């Protein structure tokens, strides 16, 4: 199965986690902010980064739809879904 670079990296980081994890906890690892905190909300670099962060949510959903991730603990209003890689997810990374 072919995955793009973002999906593969997200799956790899989740698969390496020793326990179920919020996929979004890796978003800044994959695409760290490349601008100062003081950068305005409408700055092109901040907007491009925000688009990448949103794209990672899409990748997470795609990984789930393909059966490569499973939700272990659904979101409860205090924390997001906690996920883990499935056997198929681990096999894709091998």
mmCIF file of N, CA, C and O in Angstrom:
data_model
loop_
_atom_site.group_PDB
_atom_site.id
_atom_site.type_symbol
_atom_site.label_atom_id
_atom_site.label_comp_id
_atom_site.label_asym_id
_atom_site.label_seq_id
_atom_site.Cartn_x
_atom_site.Cartn_y
_atom_site.Cartn_z
ATOM 1 N N UNK A 1 0.842 -1.173 0.000
ATOM 2 C CA UNK A 1 0.000 0.000 0.000
ATOM 3 C C UNK A 1 0.888 1.236 0.000
ATOM 4 O O UNK A 1 1.851 1.305 0.751
ATOM 5 N N UNK A 2 0.565 2.172 -0.838
ATOM 6 C CA UNK A 2 1.350 3.394 -0.935
ATOM 7 C C UNK A 2 0.744 4.477 -0.042
ATOM 8 O O UNK A 2 -0.457 4.730 -0.102
ATOM 9 N N UNK A 3 1.583 5.086 0.768
ATOM 10 C CA UNK A 3 1.179 6.210 1.612
ATOM 11 C C UNK A 3 2.050 7.405 1.278
ATOM 12 O O UNK A 3 3.237 7.242 0.972
ATOM 13 N N UNK A 4 1.471 8.602 1.362
ATOM 14 C CA UNK A 4 2.302 9.779 1.161
ATOM 15 C C UNK A 4 3.192 9.969 2.388
ATOM 16 O O UNK A 4 3.030 9.294 3.407
ATOM 17 N N UNK A 5 4.130 10.873 2.287
ATOM 18 C CA UNK A 5 5.133 11.058 3.343
ATOM 19 C C UNK A 5 4.498 11.426 4.687
ATOM 20 O O UNK A 5 4.906 10.896 5.732
ATOM 21 N N UNK A 6 3.503 12.304 4.678
ATOM 22 C CA UNK A 6 2.863 12.706 5.933
ATOM 23 C C UNK A 6 2.133 11.539 6.578
ATOM 24 O O UNK A 6 2.247 11.312 7.786
ATOM 25 N N UNK A 7 1.378 10.778 5.792
ATOM 26 C CA UNK A 7 0.631 9.637 6.332
ATOM 27 C C UNK A 7 1.588 8.588 6.882
ATOM 28 O O UNK A 7 1.379 8.040 7.964
ATOM 29 N N UNK A 8 2.653 8.307 6.149
ATOM 30 C CA UNK A 8 3.625 7.300 6.594
ATOM 31 C C UNK A 8 4.291 7.745 7.903
ATOM 32 O O UNK A 8 4.450 6.940 8.829
ATOM 33 N N UNK A 9 4.673 9.003 7.991
ATOM 34 C CA UNK A 9 5.325 9.487 9.211
ATOM 35 C C UNK A 9 4.353 9.469 10.388
ATOM 36 O O UNK A 9 4.721 9.084 11.501
ATOM 37 N N UNK A 10 3.120 9.864 10.168
ATOM 38 C CA UNK A 10 2.123 9.834 11.235
ATOM 39 C C UNK A 10 1.911 8.399 11.706
ATOM 40 O O UNK A 10 1.913 8.125 12.909
ATOM 41 N N UNK A 11 1.752 7.477 10.783
ATOM 42 C CA UNK A 11 1.566 6.073 11.138
ATOM 43 C C UNK A 11 2.797 5.547 11.875
ATOM 44 O O UNK A 11 2.668 4.833 12.880
ATOM 45 N N UNK A 12 3.981 5.893 11.425
ATOM 46 C CA UNK A 12 5.214 5.433 12.079
ATOM 47 C C UNK A 12 5.278 5.899 13.531
ATOM 48 O O UNK A 12 5.557 5.117 14.442
ATOM 49 N N UNK A 13 4.991 7.171 13.754
ATOM 50 C CA UNK A 13 5.052 7.718 15.107
ATOM 51 C C UNK A 13 4.004 7.070 16.018
ATOM 52 O O UNK A 13 4.288 6.760 17.176
ATOM 53 N N UNK A 14 2.824 6.852 15.484
ATOM 54 C CA UNK A 14 1.777 6.197 16.274
ATOM 55 C C UNK A 14 2.179 4.758 16.569
ATOM 56 O O UNK A 14 2.027 4.277 17.697
ATOM 57 N N UNK A 15 2.704 4.060 15.577
ATOM 58 C CA UNK A 15 3.105 2.661 15.754
ATOM 59 C C UNK A 15 4.227 2.527 16.782
ATOM 60 O O UNK A 15 4.300 1.510 17.484
ATOM 61 N N UNK A 16 5.078 3.505 16.882
ATOM 62 C CA UNK A 16 6.188 3.458 17.840
ATOM 63 C C UNK A 16 5.756 3.785 19.269
ATOM 64 O O UNK A 16 6.498 3.529 20.207
ATOM 65 N N UNK A 17 4.577 4.337 19.424
ATOM 66 C CA UNK A 17 4.102 4.704 20.752
ATOM 67 C C UNK A 17 3.787 3.441 21.557
ATOM 68 O O UNK A 17 3.131 2.529 21.057
ATOM 69 N N UNK A 18 4.243 3.368 22.800
ATOM 70 C CA UNK A 18 4.019 2.164 23.604
ATOM 71 C C UNK A 18 2.572 2.010 24.085
ATOM 72 O O UNK A 18 2.202 0.946 24.573
ATOM 73 N N UNK A 19 1.777 3.044 23.970
ATOM 74 C CA UNK A 19 0.377 2.987 24.391
ATOM 75 C C UNK A 19 -0.464 3.838 23.448
ATOM 76 O O UNK A 19 0.092 4.628 22.673
ATOM 77 N N UNK A 20 -1.786 3.683 23.473
ATOM 78 C CA UNK A 20 -2.629 4.510 22.603
ATOM 79 C C UNK A 20 -2.334 6.001 22.806
ATOM 80 O O UNK A 20 -2.053 6.450 23.920
ATOM 81 N N UNK A 21 -2.383 6.731 21.723
ATOM 82 C CA UNK A 21 -1.949 8.126 21.733
ATOM 83 C C UNK A 21 -2.895 8.968 20.883
ATOM 84 O O UNK A 21 -3.525 8.455 19.954
ATOM 85 N N UNK A 22 -2.971 10.244 21.190
ATOM 86 C CA UNK A 22 -3.702 11.186 20.338
ATOM 87 C C UNK A 22 -2.831 11.466 19.115
ATOM 88 O O UNK A 22 -1.697 11.920 19.256
ATOM 89 N N UNK A 23 -3.337 11.155 17.946
ATOM 90 C CA UNK A 23 -2.553 11.355 16.718
ATOM 91 C C UNK A 23 -2.102 12.805 16.590
ATOM 92 O O UNK A 23 -0.990 13.075 16.129
ATOM 93 N N UNK A 24 -2.949 13.719 17.024
ATOM 94 C CA UNK A 24 -2.619 15.143 16.898
ATOM 95 C C UNK A 24 -1.396 15.534 17.724
ATOM 96 O O UNK A 24 -0.784 16.571 17.466
ATOM 97 N N UNK A 25 -1.002 14.716 18.680
ATOM 98 C CA UNK A 25 0.186 15.051 19.474
ATOM 99 C C UNK A 25 1.460 15.013 18.634
ATOM 100 O O UNK A 25 2.492 15.547 19.043
ATOM 101 N N UNK A 26 1.383 14.406 17.445
ATOM 102 C CA UNK A 26 2.546 14.327 16.563
ATOM 103 C C UNK A 26 2.526 15.365 15.442
ATOM 104 O O UNK A 26 3.484 15.461 14.683
ATOM 105 N N UNK A 27 1.470 16.123 15.324
ATOM 106 C CA UNK A 27 1.349 17.061 14.207
ATOM 107 C C UNK A 27 2.480 18.083 14.192
ATOM 108 O O UNK A 27 3.025 18.394 13.146
ATOM 109 N N UNK A 28 2.849 18.621 15.364
ATOM 110 C CA UNK A 28 3.927 19.614 15.414
ATOM 111 C C UNK A 28 5.284 18.971 15.193
ATOM 112 O O UNK A 28 6.230 19.646 14.795
ATOM 113 N N UNK A 29 5.395 17.685 15.454
ATOM 114 C CA UNK A 29 6.641 16.971 15.176
ATOM 115 C C UNK A 29 6.833 16.843 13.667
ATOM 116 O O UNK A 29 7.940 17.034 13.156
ATOM 117 N N UNK A 30 5.739 16.528 12.977
ATOM 118 C CA UNK A 30 5.809 16.326 11.535
ATOM 119 C C UNK A 30 5.967 17.662 10.805
ATOM 120 O O UNK A 30 6.781 17.771 9.884
ATOM 121 N N UNK A 31 5.195 18.647 11.211
ATOM 122 C CA UNK A 31 5.274 19.993 10.611
ATOM 123 C C UNK A 31 5.369 21.031 11.722
ATOM 124 O O UNK A 31 4.366 21.608 12.127
ATOM 125 N N UNK A 32 6.575 21.263 12.226
ATOM 126 C CA UNK A 32 6.717 22.272 13.294
ATOM 127 C C UNK A 32 6.455 23.674 12.755
ATOM 128 O O UNK A 32 6.658 23.931 11.560
ATOM 129 N N UNK A 33 5.977 24.560 13.616
ATOM 130 C CA UNK A 33 5.778 25.945 13.179
ATOM 131 C C UNK A 33 7.120 26.525 12.720
ATOM 132 O O UNK A 33 8.137 26.324 13.375
ATOM 133 N N UNK A 34 7.098 27.224 11.600
ATOM 134 C CA UNK A 34 8.333 27.806 11.064
ATOM 135 C C UNK A 34 8.237 29.331 11.035
ATOM 136 O O UNK A 34 8.670 29.969 10.087
ATOM 137 N N UNK A 35 7.655 29.883 12.106
ATOM 138 C CA UNK A 35 7.463 31.320 12.209
ATOM 139 C C UNK A 35 7.450 31.688 13.688
ATOM 140 O O UNK A 35 7.175 30.834 14.533
ATOM 141 N N UNK A 36 7.745 32.952 14.009
ATOM 142 C CA UNK A 36 7.714 33.379 15.414
ATOM 143 C C UNK A 36 6.278 33.369 15.953
ATOM 144 O O UNK A 36 5.320 33.552 15.199
ATOM 145 N N UNK A 37 6.134 33.152 17.259
ATOM 146 C CA UNK A 37 4.808 33.164 17.890
ATOM 147 C C UNK A 37 4.063 34.465 17.628
ATOM 148 O O UNK A 37 2.844 34.476 17.575
ATOM 149 N N UNK A 38 4.785 35.546 17.467
ATOM 150 C CA UNK A 38 4.159 36.859 17.281
ATOM 151 C C UNK A 38 3.619 37.074 15.862
ATOM 152 O O UNK A 38 2.994 38.092 15.591
ATOM 153 N N UNK A 39 3.824 36.118 14.974
ATOM 154 C CA UNK A 39 3.363 36.250 13.596
ATOM 155 C C UNK A 39 1.846 36.367 13.574
ATOM 156 O O UNK A 39 1.145 35.639 14.267
ATOM 157 N N UNK A 40 1.341 37.302 12.784
ATOM 158 C CA UNK A 40 -0.104 37.533 12.726
ATOM 159 C C UNK A 40 -0.831 36.326 12.139
ATOM 160 O O UNK A 40 -0.253 35.537 11.386
ATOM 161 N N UNK A 41 -2.095 36.198 12.476
ATOM 162 C CA UNK A 41 -2.909 35.069 12.033
ATOM 163 C C UNK A 41 -3.016 34.986 10.514
ATOM 164 O O UNK A 41 -3.177 33.912 9.966
ATOM 165 N N UNK A 42 -2.956 36.127 9.833
ATOM 166 C CA UNK A 42 -3.131 36.117 8.376
ATOM 167 C C UNK A 42 -1.805 36.105 7.615
ATOM 168 O O UNK A 42 -1.788 36.244 6.396
ATOM 169 N N UNK A 43 -0.712 35.882 8.310
ATOM 170 C CA UNK A 43 0.588 35.786 7.651
ATOM 171 C C UNK A 43 0.614 34.528 6.774
ATOM 172 O O UNK A 43 0.155 33.464 7.203
ATOM 173 N N UNK A 44 1.130 34.622 5.559
ATOM 174 C CA UNK A 44 1.155 33.461 4.662
ATOM 175 C C UNK A 44 1.858 32.235 5.243
ATOM 176 O O UNK A 44 1.416 31.108 5.013
ATOM 177 N N UNK A 45 2.920 32.433 6.006
ATOM 178 C CA UNK A 45 3.623 31.267 6.566
ATOM 179 C C UNK A 45 2.768 30.574 7.622
ATOM 180 O O UNK A 45 2.742 29.333 7.701
ATOM 181 N N UNK A 46 2.033 31.338 8.419
ATOM 182 C CA UNK A 46 1.149 30.743 9.429
ATOM 183 C C UNK A 46 -0.031 30.046 8.751
ATOM 184 O O UNK A 46 -0.436 28.953 9.150
ATOM 185 N N UNK A 47 -0.566 30.648 7.706
ATOM 186 C CA UNK A 47 -1.683 30.041 6.990
ATOM 187 C C UNK A 47 -1.262 28.736 6.310
ATOM 188 O O UNK A 47 -1.999 27.751 6.340
ATOM 189 N N UNK A 48 -0.072 28.710 5.729
ATOM 190 C CA UNK A 48 0.431 27.492 5.089
ATOM 191 C C UNK A 48 0.629 26.393 6.128
ATOM 192 O O UNK A 48 0.287 25.226 5.886
ATOM 193 N N UNK A 49 1.156 26.756 7.283
ATOM 194 C CA UNK A 49 1.349 25.791 8.361
ATOM 195 C C UNK A 49 0.007 25.258 8.843
ATOM 196 O O UNK A 49 -0.138 24.039 9.052
ATOM 197 N N UNK A 50 -0.975 26.127 9.012
ATOM 198 C CA UNK A 50 -2.302 25.698 9.451
ATOM 199 C C UNK A 50 -2.910 24.711 8.451
ATOM 200 O O UNK A 50 -3.541 23.716 8.847
ATOM 201 N N UNK A 51 -2.716 24.946 7.177
ATOM 202 C CA UNK A 51 -3.214 24.022 6.150
ATOM 203 C C UNK A 51 -2.551 22.650 6.295
ATOM 204 O O UNK A 51 -3.206 21.613 6.131
ATOM 205 N N UNK A 52 -1.267 22.639 6.611
ATOM 206 C CA UNK A 52 -0.570 21.360 6.811
ATOM 207 C C UNK A 52 -1.124 20.627 8.033
ATOM 208 O O UNK A 52 -1.275 19.403 8.013
ATOM 209 N N UNK A 53 -1.424 21.372 9.093
ATOM 210 C CA UNK A 53 -1.988 20.757 10.298
ATOM 211 C C UNK A 53 -3.360 20.148 9.999
ATOM 212 O O UNK A 53 -3.655 19.025 10.394
ATOM 213 N N UNK A 54 -4.181 20.863 9.260
ATOM 214 C CA UNK A 54 -5.501 20.356 8.867
ATOM 215 C C UNK A 54 -5.342 19.130 7.977
ATOM 216 O O UNK A 54 -6.081 18.148 8.111
ATOM 217 N N UNK A 55 -4.367 19.165 7.091
ATOM 218 C CA UNK A 55 -4.104 18.025 6.225
ATOM 219 C C UNK A 55 -3.748 16.773 7.010
ATOM 220 O O UNK A 55 -4.114 15.658 6.627
ATOM 221 N N UNK A 56 -3.058 16.944 8.136
ATOM 222 C CA UNK A 56 -2.706 15.798 8.957
ATOM 223 C C UNK A 56 -3.942 15.158 9.589
ATOM 224 O O UNK A 56 -3.995 13.940 9.763
ATOM 225 N N UNK A 57 -4.954 15.966 9.917
ATOM 226 C CA UNK A 57 -6.211 15.386 10.391
ATOM 227 C C UNK A 57 -6.820 14.514 9.299
ATOM 228 O O UNK A 57 -7.323 13.425 9.557
ATOM 229 N N UNK A 58 -6.757 14.993 8.076
ATOM 230 C CA UNK A 58 -7.254 14.205 6.949
ATOM 231 C C UNK A 58 -6.490 12.908 6.785
ATOM 232 O O UNK A 58 -7.079 11.853 6.516
ATOM 233 N N UNK A 59 -5.183 12.963 6.955
ATOM 234 C CA UNK A 59 -4.361 11.752 6.847
ATOM 235 C C UNK A 59 -4.726 10.760 7.946
ATOM 236 O O UNK A 59 -4.786 9.546 7.707
ATOM 237 N N UNK A 60 -4.986 11.268 9.149
ATOM 238 C CA UNK A 60 -5.380 10.400 10.248
ATOM 239 C C UNK A 60 -6.682 9.674 9.903
ATOM 240 O O UNK A 60 -6.797 8.455 10.103
ATOM 241 N N UNK A 61 -7.634 10.394 9.354
ATOM 242 C CA UNK A 61 -8.902 9.771 8.957
ATOM 243 C C UNK A 61 -8.699 8.734 7.865
ATOM 244 O O UNK A 61 -9.288 7.652 7.897
ATOM 245 N N UNK A 62 -7.851 9.045 6.901
ATOM 246 C CA UNK A 62 -7.565 8.104 5.821
ATOM 247 C C UNK A 62 -6.919 6.834 6.363
ATOM 248 O O UNK A 62 -7.278 5.722 5.958
ATOM 249 N N UNK A 63 -5.981 6.976 7.278
ATOM 250 C CA UNK A 63 -5.339 5.807 7.880
ATOM 251 C C UNK A 63 -6.371 4.943 8.611
ATOM 252 O O UNK A 63 -6.326 3.712 8.545
ATOM 253 N N UNK A 64 -7.306 5.594 9.279
ATOM 254 C CA UNK A 64 -8.362 4.852 9.974
ATOM 255 C C UNK A 64 -9.269 4.143 8.972
ATOM 256 O O UNK A 64 -9.590 2.963 9.138
ATOM 257 N N UNK A 65 -9.660 4.842 7.911
ATOM 258 C CA UNK A 65 -10.536 4.247 6.895
ATOM 259 C C UNK A 65 -9.871 3.062 6.202
ATOM 260 O O UNK A 65 -10.546 2.108 5.807
ATOM 261 N N UNK A 66 -8.556 3.102 6.047
ATOM 262 C CA UNK A 66 -7.821 2.004 5.409
ATOM 263 C C UNK A 66 -7.535 0.856 6.373
ATOM 264 O O UNK A 66 -6.926 -0.144 6.002
ATOM 265 N N UNK A 67 -7.952 1.006 7.622
ATOM 266 C CA UNK A 67 -7.734 -0.045 8.603
ATOM 267 C C UNK A 67 -6.325 -0.104 9.158
ATOM 268 O O UNK A 67 -5.918 -1.121 9.709
ATOM 269 N N UNK A 68 -5.585 0.984 9.025
ATOM 270 C CA UNK A 68 -4.207 1.017 9.510
ATOM 271 C C UNK A 68 -4.095 1.565 10.930
ATOM 272 O O UNK A 68 -3.087 1.355 11.604
ATOM 273 N N UNK A 69 -5.132 2.261 11.362
ATOM 274 C CA UNK A 69 -5.242 2.768 12.734
ATOM 275 C C UNK A 69 -6.572 2.326 13.297
ATOM 276 O O UNK A 69 -7.552 2.205 12.567
ATOM 277 N N UNK A 70 -6.626 2.151 14.615
ATOM 278 C CA UNK A 70 -7.913 1.900 15.267
ATOM 279 C C UNK A 70 -8.027 2.843 16.451
ATOM 280 O O UNK A 70 -7.030 3.193 17.088
ATOM 281 N N UNK A 71 -9.257 3.248 16.702
ATOM 282 C CA UNK A 71 -9.551 4.090 17.861
ATOM 283 C C UNK A 71 -9.719 3.168 19.053
ATOM 284 O O UNK A 71 -10.590 2.302 19.061
ATOM 285 N N UNK A 72 -8.879 3.342 20.034
ATOM 286 C CA UNK A 72 -8.897 2.511 21.228
ATOM 287 C C UNK A 72 -9.792 3.138 22.287
ATOM 288 O O UNK A 72 -10.548 2.439 22.960
ATOM 289 N N UNK A 73 -9.697 4.448 22.439
ATOM 290 C CA UNK A 73 -10.516 5.187 23.393
ATOM 291 C C UNK A 73 -11.099 6.394 22.667
ATOM 292 O O UNK A 73 -10.352 7.324 22.320
ATOM 293 N N UNK A 74 -12.414 6.383 22.405
ATOM 294 C CA UNK A 74 -13.022 7.523 21.713
ATOM 295 C C UNK A 74 -12.869 8.821 22.523
ATOM 296 O O UNK A 74 -12.753 8.791 23.755
ATOM 297 N N UNK A 75 -12.881 9.928 21.819
ATOM 298 C CA UNK A 75 -12.810 11.244 22.463
ATOM 299 C C UNK A 75 -13.933 11.348 23.490
ATOM 300 O O UNK A 75 -15.021 10.800 23.308
ATOM 301 N N UNK A 76 -13.659 12.058 24.567
ATOM 302 C CA UNK A 76 -14.658 12.170 25.631
ATOM 303 C C UNK A 76 -14.965 13.608 26.025
ATOM 304 O O UNK A 76 -15.547 13.852 27.072
ATOM 305 N N UNK A 77 -14.567 14.554 25.241
ATOM 306 C CA UNK A 77 -14.795 15.962 25.564
ATOM 307 C C UNK A 77 -13.640 16.594 26.323
ATOM 308 O O UNK A 77 -13.528 17.810 26.364
ATOM 309 N N UNK A 78 -12.818 15.778 26.931
ATOM 310 C CA UNK A 78 -11.643 16.278 27.650
ATOM 311 C C UNK A 78 -10.351 15.959 26.920
ATOM 312 O O UNK A 78 -9.341 16.597 27.139
ATOM 313 N N UNK A 79 -10.387 14.949 26.056
ATOM 314 C CA UNK A 79 -9.216 14.564 25.279
ATOM 315 C C UNK A 79 -9.692 14.019 23.941
ATOM 316 O O UNK A 79 -10.822 13.582 23.804
ATOM 317 N N UNK A 80 -8.809 14.059 22.937
ATOM 318 C CA UNK A 80 -9.176 13.525 21.616
ATOM 319 C C UNK A 80 -9.175 11.996 21.618
ATOM 320 O O UNK A 80 -8.815 11.358 22.605
ATOM 321 N N UNK A 81 -9.565 11.421 20.480
ATOM 322 C CA UNK A 81 -9.475 9.972 20.308
ATOM 323 C C UNK A 81 -8.048 9.523 20.576
ATOM 324 O O UNK A 81 -7.095 10.197 20.192
ATOM 325 N N UNK A 82 -7.923 8.375 21.222
ATOM 326 C CA UNK A 82 -6.607 7.749 21.381
ATOM 327 C C UNK A 82 -6.564 6.576 20.417
ATOM 328 O O UNK A 82 -7.489 5.753 20.377
ATOM 329 N N UNK A 83 -5.511 6.514 19.629
ATOM 330 C CA UNK A 83 -5.411 5.527 18.557
ATOM 331 C C UNK A 83 -4.148 4.692 18.712
ATOM 332 O O UNK A 83 -3.222 5.058 19.438
ATOM 333 N N UNK A 84 -4.145 3.571 17.985
ATOM 334 C CA UNK A 84 -2.951 2.747 17.871
ATOM 335 C C UNK A 84 -2.929 2.155 16.472
ATOM 336 O O UNK A 84 -3.968 2.075 15.804
ATOM 337 N N UNK A 85 -1.764 1.761 16.039
ATOM 338 C CA UNK A 85 -1.625 1.114 14.736
ATOM 339 C C UNK A 85 -2.184 -0.300 14.814
ATOM 340 O O UNK A 85 -2.015 -0.988 15.826
ATOM 341 N N UNK A 86 -2.841 -0.729 13.760
ATOM 342 C CA UNK A 86 -3.326 -2.101 13.666
ATOM 343 C C UNK A 86 -2.190 -2.995 13.167
ATOM 344 O O UNK A 86 -1.116 -2.498 12.790
ATOM 345 N N UNK A 87 -2.450 -4.289 13.118
ATOM 346 C CA UNK A 87 -1.463 -5.203 12.545
ATOM 347 C C UNK A 87 -1.183 -4.829 11.096
ATOM 348 O O UNK A 87 -0.030 -4.855 10.647
ATOM 349 N N UNK A 88 -2.239 -4.442 10.369
ATOM 350 C CA UNK A 88 -2.065 -4.021 8.977
ATOM 351 C C UNK A 88 -1.211 -2.757 8.887
ATOM 352 O O UNK A 88 -0.389 -2.603 7.983
ATOM 353 N N UNK A 89 -1.380 -1.849 9.846
ATOM 354 C CA UNK A 89 -0.569 -0.641 9.890
ATOM 355 C C UNK A 89 0.891 -0.944 10.124
ATOM 356 O O UNK A 89 1.776 -0.384 9.460
ATOM 357 N N UNK A 90 1.160 -1.852 11.025
ATOM 358 C CA UNK A 90 2.544 -2.260 11.285
ATOM 359 C C UNK A 90 3.135 -2.935 10.037
ATOM 360 O O UNK A 90 4.300 -2.720 9.691
ATOM 361 N N UNK A 91 2.320 -3.737 9.351
ATOM 362 C CA UNK A 91 2.798 -4.441 8.161
ATOM 363 C C UNK A 91 3.157 -3.461 7.048
ATOM 364 O O UNK A 91 4.146 -3.668 6.331
ATOM 365 N N UNK A 92 2.389 -2.394 6.904
ATOM 366 C CA UNK A 92 2.686 -1.388 5.883
ATOM 367 C C UNK A 92 4.029 -0.733 6.136
ATOM 368 O O UNK A 92 4.754 -0.383 5.191
ATOM 369 N N UNK A 93 4.374 -0.579 7.391
ATOM 370 C CA UNK A 93 5.640 0.080 7.741
ATOM 371 C C UNK A 93 6.844 -0.842 7.635
ATOM 372 O O UNK A 93 7.973 -0.374 7.571
ATOM 373 N N UNK A 94 6.598 -2.135 7.613
ATOM 374 C CA UNK A 94 7.713 -3.096 7.593
ATOM 375 C C UNK A 94 8.447 -3.096 6.279
ATOM 376 O O UNK A 94 8.036 -2.711 5.261
#
